[in-house]
Amino acid sequence: MSKKIIVLGAGVSGLTVAISLLRHGYKDVLVVAKHVPGDLTTEYTSPWAGASILTVADYNDYRLQDIDAFSMKEFKRLAEEEPEANIMFCPGVQFCENPPAPEEDIYWVKKLYANVKEIPKNELIPGVSHGYTFDSYTANVPKYLKWLVKSLTSLGGRIERKSFDSIQQVYEEFNDADIIVNCTGLGSYHLKDVQDHTMYPIRGQTVLVHAPHVKTQYYIDGLNCWTYIIPRNDGTVICGGTVDRVKKETEPNEAITKDILQRCYNLYPEITHGKGPEHFDIISINVGFRPGRENGIRIEKEIKYRANGKKVIVCHNYGHGSHGYQSSWGASAKVIELISNDRISKL
């Protein structure tokens, strides 16, 4: 396809959209971004992810379920066919503190995960309402981001480091672009012609540890607290975490680190071979900010006009919260659907 597309943002969402467009037949795709893979700054969300490939959709959020189901199929393919992507098959254990609503089907996740099984009440850990085991995947984030860049360039796409104050500035500078895809995450709060103030940062603090014997992912979901253990294929494990809409500190908090390690040890004592929370083999302590949005992901198309009157399509894809990786391929498919269909403006 001859249309020129600029993707604004080089996190997991922007890179995945660009690759999806190239796979779909678009030939001229350029990613422009202030930060690119390899950068380690709290302004850049993607490097700090876990990243587990599991849904955070509610039982009645069919839109996000559909997005995540699409992504799950692609991550399955990557795990089986693309070893350089560093996606690992990983069984999981999910506990939930809050009891489900009377009408809620807590096992709807069977639509997404393989081998979902209810954990019997007598096998639940203290303080939880219910739980289940399942099969899914995890991503080795640094290596996966490198693979995304390699895939982009091998398909003919390009990536440039450049920052902008507005989307108008993008389409005026790239005056031959037909389509702009906005994948700026929290940047959409600040872009002068977007200023989406339903966006909010969610501080996440994690601890990367060496624990090659851990081969299962574990989770406890609470209302204001998530505890998780996410193994990667290189013997490292992400321990978390926090879901903090208040704190804005970019440096790790020592008390929070201690709390995370205690919670993860309580969840799975074998992570330190039962020796206690002071025996973690710590590699790094990390802080990142997830791009939260009050109404979930914005996937919406607008028609804009340049100063010379020439039309340009702007398609938004941001607000992925804590699920940027697991919703990346499905959200990208929605972007392509929007771009390809003149009759719809929002999905």
mmCIF file of C-alpha atoms in Angstrom:
data_model
loop_
_atom_site.group_PDB
_atom_site.id
_atom_site.type_symbol
_atom_site.label_atom_id
_atom_site.label_comp_id
_atom_site.label_asym_id
_atom_site.label_seq_id
_atom_site.Cartn_x
_atom_site.Cartn_y
_atom_site.Cartn_z
ATOM 1 C CA MET A 1 0.000 0.000 0.000
ATOM 2 C CA SER A 2 1.347 3.410 -0.971
ATOM 3 C CA LYS A 3 0.162 5.453 2.020
ATOM 4 C CA LYS A 4 2.861 6.910 4.274
ATOM 5 C CA ILE A 5 2.299 6.317 7.996
ATOM 6 C CA ILE A 6 4.001 7.949 10.967
ATOM 7 C CA VAL A 7 3.730 6.126 14.293
ATOM 8 C CA LEU A 8 4.318 8.465 17.219
ATOM 9 C CA GLY A 9 5.831 6.540 20.139
ATOM 10 C CA ALA A 10 8.301 3.633 20.296
ATOM 11 C CA GLY A 11 7.029 1.697 23.278
ATOM 12 C CA VAL A 12 5.547 -1.762 22.891
ATOM 13 C CA SER A 13 2.286 -0.302 21.507
ATOM 14 C CA GLY A 14 3.928 1.879 18.848
ATOM 15 C CA LEU A 15 6.398 -0.759 17.686
ATOM 16 C CA THR A 16 3.689 -3.430 17.514
ATOM 17 C CA VAL A 17 1.381 -1.155 15.517
ATOM 18 C CA ALA A 18 4.198 -0.384 13.077
ATOM 19 C CA ILE A 19 5.023 -4.068 12.573
ATOM 20 C CA SER A 20 1.345 -4.930 12.150
ATOM 21 C CA LEU A 21 0.932 -2.228 9.499
ATOM 22 C CA LEU A 22 3.958 -3.526 7.590
ATOM 23 C CA ARG A 23 2.675 -7.100 7.787
ATOM 24 C CA HIS A 24 -0.674 -5.852 6.516
ATOM 25 C CA GLY A 25 0.928 -4.482 3.362
ATOM 26 C CA TYR A 26 1.734 -0.872 4.152
ATOM 27 C CA LYS A 27 5.209 -0.151 2.762
ATOM 28 C CA ASP A 28 6.179 3.243 4.184
ATOM 29 C CA VAL A 29 6.062 3.186 7.994
ATOM 30 C CA LEU A 30 8.212 5.415 10.189
ATOM 31 C CA VAL A 31 8.274 5.335 14.004
ATOM 32 C CA VAL A 32 9.293 8.618 15.637
ATOM 33 C CA ALA A 33 9.785 8.920 19.384
ATOM 34 C CA LYS A 34 11.570 10.753 22.148
ATOM 35 C CA HIS A 35 12.613 7.436 23.700
ATOM 36 C CA VAL A 36 13.509 4.167 21.949
ATOM 37 C CA PRO A 37 14.381 0.643 23.132
ATOM 38 C CA GLY A 38 17.615 0.738 25.075
ATOM 39 C CA ASP A 39 16.662 3.920 26.931
ATOM 40 C CA LEU A 40 16.194 3.500 30.680
ATOM 41 C CA THR A 41 14.148 6.407 31.981
ATOM 42 C CA THR A 42 10.892 6.512 33.924
ATOM 43 C CA GLU A 43 9.443 8.623 31.086
ATOM 44 C CA TYR A 44 9.581 5.476 28.950
ATOM 45 C CA THR A 45 7.180 2.833 30.279
ATOM 46 C CA SER A 46 7.895 -0.289 28.234
ATOM 47 C CA PRO A 47 11.332 -1.325 29.625
ATOM 48 C CA TRP A 48 9.966 -1.642 33.158
ATOM 49 C CA ALA A 49 7.167 -4.122 32.446
ATOM 50 C CA GLY A 50 7.025 -7.662 33.842
ATOM 51 C CA ALA A 51 5.833 -8.749 31.372
ATOM 52 C CA SER A 52 3.165 -11.339 31.878
ATOM 53 C CA ILE A 53 0.850 -12.238 29.028
ATOM 54 C CA LEU A 54 -2.458 -12.359 30.839
ATOM 55 C CA THR A 55 -5.644 -10.358 30.730
ATOM 56 C CA VAL A 56 -6.776 -7.703 33.193
ATOM 57 C CA ALA A 57 -10.216 -7.483 31.568
ATOM 58 C CA ASP A 58 -13.306 -7.672 33.739
ATOM 59 C CA TYR A 59 -15.740 -10.513 33.136
ATOM 60 C CA ASN A 60 -18.071 -8.136 31.233
ATOM 61 C CA ASP A 61 -15.408 -6.107 29.361
ATOM 62 C CA TYR A 62 -15.900 -7.861 26.020
ATOM 63 C CA ARG A 63 -13.914 -5.257 24.100
ATOM 64 C CA LEU A 64 -10.721 -5.839 26.079
ATOM 65 C CA GLN A 65 -11.361 -9.581 26.133
ATOM 66 C CA ASP A 66 -11.465 -9.547 22.342
ATOM 67 C CA ILE A 67 -8.254 -7.496 22.153
ATOM 68 C CA ASP A 68 -6.450 -9.804 24.568
ATOM 69 C CA ALA A 69 -7.673 -12.960 22.839
ATOM 70 C CA PHE A 70 -6.151 -11.725 19.567
ATOM 71 C CA SER A 71 -2.880 -10.957 21.346
ATOM 72 C CA MET A 72 -2.819 -14.353 23.056
ATOM 73 C CA LYS A 73 -2.892 -16.139 19.705
ATOM 74 C CA GLU A 74 0.076 -14.106 18.465
ATOM 75 C CA PHE A 75 2.107 -14.654 21.635
ATOM 76 C CA LYS A 76 1.415 -18.387 21.318
ATOM 77 C CA ARG A 77 2.757 -18.269 17.768
ATOM 78 C CA LEU A 78 5.809 -16.279 18.833
ATOM 79 C CA ALA A 79 6.580 -18.734 21.634
ATOM 80 C CA GLU A 80 6.348 -21.662 19.229
ATOM 81 C CA GLU A 81 7.869 -20.199 16.054
ATOM 82 C CA GLU A 82 10.033 -17.145 16.877
ATOM 83 C CA PRO A 83 12.692 -18.001 19.501
ATOM 84 C CA GLU A 84 14.364 -14.602 19.068
ATOM 85 C CA ALA A 85 11.211 -12.955 20.440
ATOM 86 C CA ASN A 86 12.006 -14.513 23.852
ATOM 87 C CA ILE A 87 8.400 -15.341 24.692
ATOM 88 C CA MET A 88 8.256 -18.237 27.146
ATOM 89 C CA PHE A 89 5.443 -20.683 27.805
ATOM 90 C CA CYS A 90 4.707 -20.402 31.516
ATOM 91 C CA PRO A 91 2.049 -22.021 33.716
ATOM 92 C CA GLY A 92 0.420 -19.726 36.239
ATOM 93 C CA VAL A 93 -1.346 -19.567 39.584
ATOM 94 C CA GLN A 94 -3.890 -16.784 40.132
ATOM 95 C CA PHE A 95 -5.359 -15.876 43.534
ATOM 96 C CA CYS A 96 -8.005 -13.161 44.068
ATOM 97 C CA GLU A 97 -8.648 -11.454 47.389
ATOM 98 C CA ASN A 98 -12.030 -9.943 46.555
ATOM 99 C CA PRO A 99 -15.044 -12.243 46.189
ATOM 100 C CA PRO A 100 -16.774 -12.085 42.800
ATOM 101 C CA ALA A 101 -20.070 -10.322 42.233
ATOM 102 C CA PRO A 102 -23.080 -12.678 42.230
ATOM 103 C CA GLU A 103 -23.441 -12.430 38.446
ATOM 104 C CA GLU A 104 -19.733 -12.727 37.723
ATOM 105 C CA ASP A 105 -18.326 -15.749 35.918
ATOM 106 C CA ILE A 106 -14.854 -15.890 37.448
ATOM 107 C CA TYR A 107 -13.706 -18.546 35.006
ATOM 108 C CA TRP A 108 -14.498 -16.673 31.783
ATOM 109 C CA VAL A 109 -10.700 -16.630 31.315
ATOM 110 C CA LYS A 110 -11.047 -20.127 29.838
ATOM 111 C CA LYS A 111 -11.725 -18.222 26.612
ATOM 112 C CA LEU A 112 -8.141 -16.915 26.718
ATOM 113 C CA TYR A 113 -6.004 -19.333 28.707
ATOM 114 C CA ALA A 114 -5.391 -23.006 28.210
ATOM 115 C CA ASN A 115 -5.825 -25.555 30.983
ATOM 116 C CA VAL A 116 -7.759 -23.362 33.456
ATOM 117 C CA LYS A 117 -8.563 -25.248 36.654
ATOM 118 C CA GLU A 118 -10.245 -24.032 39.829
ATOM 119 C CA ILE A 119 -8.122 -24.248 42.975
ATOM 120 C CA PRO A 120 -10.107 -26.163 45.625
ATOM 121 C CA LYS A 121 -11.091 -24.120 48.660
ATOM 122 C CA ASN A 122 -8.948 -26.236 50.964
ATOM 123 C CA GLU A 123 -5.860 -25.439 48.864
ATOM 124 C CA LEU A 124 -6.280 -21.656 48.820
ATOM 125 C CA ILE A 125 -3.707 -19.515 50.619
ATOM 126 C CA PRO A 126 -4.906 -17.390 53.585
ATOM 127 C CA GLY A 127 -6.735 -14.158 52.801
ATOM 128 C CA VAL A 128 -7.993 -14.976 49.295
ATOM 129 C CA SER A 129 -11.502 -15.648 48.017
ATOM 130 C CA HIS A 130 -10.774 -17.919 45.079
ATOM 131 C CA GLY A 131 -8.137 -18.895 42.574
ATOM 132 C CA TYR A 132 -7.259 -20.929 39.526
ATOM 133 C CA THR A 133 -4.300 -22.338 37.651
ATOM 134 C CA PHE A 134 -3.751 -21.702 33.949
ATOM 135 C CA ASP A 135 -1.255 -21.789 31.089
ATOM 136 C CA SER A 136 0.018 -18.615 29.440
ATOM 137 C CA TYR A 137 3.284 -16.872 28.518
ATOM 138 C CA THR A 138 5.810 -14.347 29.795
ATOM 139 C CA ALA A 139 8.104 -12.003 27.878
ATOM 140 C CA ASN A 140 11.759 -11.265 28.490
ATOM 141 C CA VAL A 141 11.143 -7.544 28.108
ATOM 142 C CA PRO A 142 14.601 -6.194 27.130
ATOM 143 C CA LYS A 143 15.077 -8.938 24.535
ATOM 144 C CA TYR A 144 11.508 -8.692 23.254
ATOM 145 C CA LEU A 145 11.844 -4.942 22.660
ATOM 146 C CA LYS A 146 15.050 -5.573 20.694
ATOM 147 C CA TRP A 147 13.217 -8.200 18.658
ATOM 148 C CA LEU A 148 10.408 -5.747 17.917
ATOM 149 C CA VAL A 149 12.942 -3.225 16.557
ATOM 150 C CA LYS A 150 14.660 -5.921 14.488
ATOM 151 C CA SER A 151 11.300 -7.078 13.105
ATOM 152 C CA LEU A 152 10.334 -3.520 12.248
ATOM 153 C CA THR A 153 13.499 -2.835 10.292
ATOM 154 C CA SER A 154 13.552 -6.260 8.599
ATOM 155 C CA LEU A 155 10.084 -5.497 7.219
ATOM 156 C CA GLY A 156 11.302 -2.162 5.840
ATOM 157 C CA GLY A 157 10.147 0.095 8.662
ATOM 158 C CA ARG A 158 12.290 2.808 10.188
ATOM 159 C CA ILE A 159 12.700 4.395 13.587
ATOM 160 C CA GLU A 160 13.921 7.905 14.396
ATOM 161 C CA ARG A 161 14.512 9.675 17.689
ATOM 162 C CA LYS A 162 12.537 12.910 17.661
ATOM 163 C CA SER A 163 10.166 14.640 20.087
ATOM 164 C CA PHE A 164 7.062 16.708 19.425
ATOM 165 C CA ASP A 165 4.757 18.977 21.436
ATOM 166 C CA SER A 166 1.662 18.218 19.378
ATOM 167 C CA ILE A 167 0.341 15.874 16.734
ATOM 168 C CA GLN A 168 -0.074 18.884 14.435
ATOM 169 C CA GLN A 169 3.659 19.418 14.661
ATOM 170 C CA VAL A 170 4.129 15.830 13.450
ATOM 171 C CA TYR A 171 1.917 16.078 10.396
ATOM 172 C CA GLU A 172 3.188 19.546 9.469
ATOM 173 C CA GLU A 173 6.803 18.330 9.594
ATOM 174 C CA PHE A 174 5.993 15.116 7.742
ATOM 175 C CA ASN A 175 3.791 16.860 5.207
ATOM 176 C CA ASP A 176 3.602 13.841 2.910
ATOM 177 C CA ALA A 177 2.254 11.518 5.616
ATOM 178 C CA ASP A 178 -1.269 10.223 5.066
ATOM 179 C CA ILE A 179 -1.803 8.730 8.526
ATOM 180 C CA ILE A 180 -0.480 9.501 12.028
ATOM 181 C CA VAL A 181 -0.893 6.836 14.733
ATOM 182 C CA ASN A 182 -0.618 8.241 18.255
ATOM 183 C CA CYS A 183 0.927 5.675 20.607
ATOM 184 C CA THR A 184 2.407 8.092 23.142
ATOM 185 C CA GLY A 185 0.926 6.582 26.309
ATOM 186 C CA LEU A 186 1.201 9.127 29.117
ATOM 187 C CA GLY A 187 2.452 11.620 26.532
ATOM 188 C CA SER A 188 -1.151 12.034 25.401
ATOM 189 C CA TYR A 189 -1.817 13.923 28.622
ATOM 190 C CA HIS A 190 0.679 16.583 27.505
ATOM 191 C CA LEU A 191 0.366 16.780 23.703
ATOM 192 C CA LYS A 192 -1.105 20.241 23.086
ATOM 193 C CA ASP A 193 -3.825 19.054 20.714
ATOM 194 C CA VAL A 194 -4.758 15.929 22.689
ATOM 195 C CA GLN A 195 -4.457 16.842 26.394
ATOM 196 C CA ASP A 196 -6.330 13.760 27.516
ATOM 197 C CA HIS A 197 -6.674 14.431 31.222
ATOM 198 C CA THR A 198 -8.401 11.128 31.809
ATOM 199 C CA MET A 199 -4.842 9.766 31.622
ATOM 200 C CA TYR A 200 -2.989 9.199 34.890
ATOM 201 C CA PRO A 201 0.339 7.614 35.867
ATOM 202 C CA ILE A 202 0.317 4.408 37.913
ATOM 203 C CA ARG A 203 3.599 4.006 39.740
ATOM 204 C CA GLY A 204 4.962 0.488 39.653
ATOM 205 C CA GLN A 205 7.953 -0.641 41.697
ATOM 206 C CA THR A 206 9.463 -4.062 41.064
ATOM 207 C CA VAL A 207 12.519 -6.086 42.015
ATOM 208 C CA LEU A 208 14.444 -8.133 39.449
ATOM 209 C CA VAL A 209 16.005 -11.197 41.066
ATOM 210 C CA HIS A 210 18.024 -14.213 39.965
ATOM 211 C CA ALA A 211 15.935 -17.351 40.569
ATOM 212 C CA PRO A 212 16.340 -19.784 37.654
ATOM 213 C CA HIS A 213 14.474 -22.540 39.502
ATOM 214 C CA VAL A 214 11.185 -20.577 39.320
ATOM 215 C CA LYS A 215 9.212 -21.800 36.303
ATOM 216 C CA THR A 216 5.659 -20.771 37.272
ATOM 217 C CA GLN A 217 4.098 -17.299 37.461
ATOM 218 C CA TYR A 218 2.141 -16.399 40.614
ATOM 219 C CA TYR A 219 -0.357 -13.608 41.307
ATOM 220 C CA ILE A 220 -2.498 -12.231 44.102
ATOM 221 C CA ASP A 221 -4.924 -9.562 42.925
ATOM 222 C CA GLY A 222 -6.311 -7.194 45.526
ATOM 223 C CA LEU A 223 -8.216 -3.941 45.253
ATOM 224 C CA ASN A 224 -5.185 -1.694 45.804
ATOM 225 C CA CYS A 225 -2.312 -4.150 45.826
ATOM 226 C CA TRP A 226 -0.901 -6.655 43.344
ATOM 227 C CA THR A 227 1.641 -9.270 44.315
ATOM 228 C CA TYR A 228 3.307 -11.128 41.465
ATOM 229 C CA ILE A 229 6.200 -13.370 40.523
ATOM 230 C CA ILE A 230 6.998 -13.404 36.807
ATOM 231 C CA PRO A 231 9.814 -15.665 35.575
ATOM 232 C CA ARG A 232 11.719 -14.953 32.367
ATOM 233 C CA ASN A 233 13.593 -17.319 30.090
ATOM 234 C CA ASP A 234 17.054 -16.212 31.254
ATOM 235 C CA GLY A 235 16.679 -17.260 34.897
ATOM 236 C CA THR A 236 15.600 -13.849 36.152
ATOM 237 C CA VAL A 237 12.294 -13.164 37.867
ATOM 238 C CA ILE A 238 10.308 -9.953 38.284
ATOM 239 C CA CYS A 239 8.856 -9.567 41.793
ATOM 240 C CA GLY A 240 6.161 -6.994 42.355
ATOM 241 C CA GLY A 241 4.524 -4.843 42.918
ATOM 242 C CA THR A 242 2.655 -1.617 43.442
ATOM 243 C CA VAL A 243 -0.420 0.023 41.893
ATOM 244 C CA ASP A 244 0.120 3.572 43.106
ATOM 245 C CA ARG A 245 -1.755 6.566 41.672
ATOM 246 C CA VAL A 246 -0.391 8.927 44.351
ATOM 247 C CA LYS A 247 3.379 8.625 44.611
ATOM 248 C CA LYS A 248 5.428 10.208 41.833
ATOM 249 C CA GLU A 249 8.951 9.407 43.055
ATOM 250 C CA THR A 250 11.170 8.042 40.300
ATOM 251 C CA GLU A 251 13.639 6.451 42.727
ATOM 252 C CA PRO A 252 12.892 3.153 44.499
ATOM 253 C CA ASN A 253 11.424 3.325 47.984
ATOM 254 C CA GLU A 254 13.325 1.034 50.373
ATOM 255 C CA ALA A 255 10.291 0.251 52.515
ATOM 256 C CA ILE A 256 8.291 -0.706 49.421
ATOM 257 C CA THR A 257 11.110 -2.962 48.215
ATOM 258 C CA LYS A 258 11.143 -4.752 51.570
ATOM 259 C CA ASP A 259 7.343 -5.132 51.461
ATOM 260 C CA ILE A 260 7.413 -6.533 47.910
ATOM 261 C CA LEU A 261 10.016 -9.148 48.812
ATOM 262 C CA GLN A 262 8.102 -10.163 51.935
ATOM 263 C CA ARG A 263 4.855 -10.520 49.991
ATOM 264 C CA CYS A 264 6.502 -12.521 47.209
ATOM 265 C CA TYR A 265 8.178 -14.785 49.746
ATOM 266 C CA ASN A 266 4.854 -15.348 51.510
ATOM 267 C CA LEU A 267 3.263 -16.190 48.171
ATOM 268 C CA TYR A 268 5.970 -18.657 47.121
ATOM 269 C CA PRO A 269 8.612 -19.383 49.800
ATOM 270 C CA GLU A 270 10.519 -21.634 47.423
ATOM 271 C CA ILE A 271 11.628 -18.532 45.517
ATOM 272 C CA THR A 272 14.500 -18.312 48.065
ATOM 273 C CA HIS A 273 14.426 -22.072 48.766
ATOM 274 C CA GLY A 274 12.542 -21.352 51.985
ATOM 275 C CA LYS A 275 15.424 -19.358 53.483
ATOM 276 C CA GLY A 276 13.400 -16.181 54.084
ATOM 277 C CA PRO A 277 12.833 -12.823 52.338
ATOM 278 C CA GLU A 278 16.344 -11.590 53.169
ATOM 279 C CA HIS A 279 17.852 -14.233 50.853
ATOM 280 C CA PHE A 280 16.666 -12.901 47.484
ATOM 281 C CA ASP A 281 19.459 -12.598 44.908
ATOM 282 C CA ILE A 282 18.647 -9.030 43.845
ATOM 283 C CA ILE A 283 19.790 -7.768 40.446
ATOM 284 C CA SER A 284 17.990 -4.424 40.310
ATOM 285 C CA ILE A 285 15.128 -2.415 41.795
ATOM 286 C CA ASN A 286 12.976 -0.670 39.215
ATOM 287 C CA VAL A 287 10.379 2.083 38.996
ATOM 288 C CA GLY A 288 8.097 2.730 36.043
ATOM 289 C CA PHE A 289 4.824 4.544 35.402
ATOM 290 C CA ARG A 290 1.983 2.747 33.650
ATOM 291 C CA PRO A 291 -0.244 4.821 31.328
ATOM 292 C CA GLY A 292 -3.598 4.526 33.079
ATOM 293 C CA ARG A 293 -6.790 5.891 31.533
ATOM 294 C CA GLU A 294 -10.225 6.260 33.103
ATOM 295 C CA ASN A 295 -12.100 4.693 30.182
ATOM 296 C CA GLY A 296 -9.519 2.147 29.087
ATOM 297 C CA ILE A 297 -7.665 2.117 25.781
ATOM 298 C CA ARG A 298 -8.520 4.891 23.352
ATOM 299 C CA ILE A 299 -8.684 3.491 19.819
ATOM 300 C CA GLU A 300 -10.213 6.297 17.801
ATOM 301 C CA LYS A 301 -9.791 7.970 14.424
ATOM 302 C CA GLU A 302 -9.973 11.676 13.595
ATOM 303 C CA ILE A 303 -9.672 13.691 10.394
ATOM 304 C CA LYS A 304 -7.327 16.674 10.651
ATOM 305 C CA TYR A 305 -6.243 19.308 8.125
ATOM 306 C CA ARG A 306 -2.825 20.825 7.633
ATOM 307 C CA ALA A 307 -2.225 24.532 7.266
ATOM 308 C CA ASN A 308 -2.238 23.998 3.484
ATOM 309 C CA GLY A 309 -5.646 22.313 3.676
ATOM 310 C CA LYS A 310 -4.377 18.801 3.002
ATOM 311 C CA LYS A 311 -6.213 16.076 4.940
ATOM 312 C CA VAL A 312 -4.475 13.674 7.326
ATOM 313 C CA ILE A 313 -5.903 10.794 9.360
ATOM 314 C CA VAL A 314 -4.967 10.660 13.050
ATOM 315 C CA CYS A 315 -5.576 7.353 14.813
ATOM 316 C CA HIS A 316 -5.126 7.140 18.584
ATOM 317 C CA ASN A 317 -3.945 4.013 20.390
ATOM 318 C CA TYR A 318 -3.048 4.773 24.006
ATOM 319 C CA GLY A 319 -4.150 4.267 27.599
ATOM 320 C CA HIS A 320 -3.165 0.608 27.970
ATOM 321 C CA GLY A 321 -2.528 0.855 31.702
ATOM 322 C CA SER A 322 -0.805 -2.218 33.102
ATOM 323 C CA HIS A 323 -1.563 -4.378 30.067
ATOM 324 C CA GLY A 324 0.462 -2.812 27.266
ATOM 325 C CA TYR A 325 2.170 -6.039 26.257
ATOM 326 C CA GLN A 326 -0.791 -8.378 26.535
ATOM 327 C CA SER A 327 -3.083 -6.054 24.567
ATOM 328 C CA SER A 328 -0.477 -4.893 22.033
ATOM 329 C CA TRP A 329 -1.262 -7.152 19.076
ATOM 330 C CA GLY A 330 -5.033 -7.010 19.550
ATOM 331 C CA ALA A 331 -5.066 -3.218 19.836
ATOM 332 C CA SER A 332 -2.891 -2.991 16.717
ATOM 333 C CA ALA A 333 -5.412 -5.093 14.819
ATOM 334 C CA LYS A 334 -8.128 -2.633 15.865
ATOM 335 C CA VAL A 335 -5.999 0.276 14.596
ATOM 336 C CA ILE A 336 -5.680 -1.402 11.198
ATOM 337 C CA GLU A 337 -9.424 -2.027 11.147
ATOM 338 C CA LEU A 338 -10.058 1.670 11.832
ATOM 339 C CA ILE A 339 -7.620 2.821 9.164
ATOM 340 C CA SER A 340 -9.052 0.409 6.598
ATOM 341 C CA ASN A 341 -12.716 1.305 7.115
ATOM 342 C CA ASP A 342 -13.962 4.817 6.335
ATOM 343 C CA ARG A 343 -17.304 4.124 7.972
ATOM 344 C CA ILE A 344 -16.066 3.664 11.545
ATOM 345 C CA SER A 345 -14.223 6.144 13.761
ATOM 346 C CA LYS A 346 -13.940 4.334 17.088
ATOM 347 C CA LEU A 347 -13.438 0.792 18.344
#
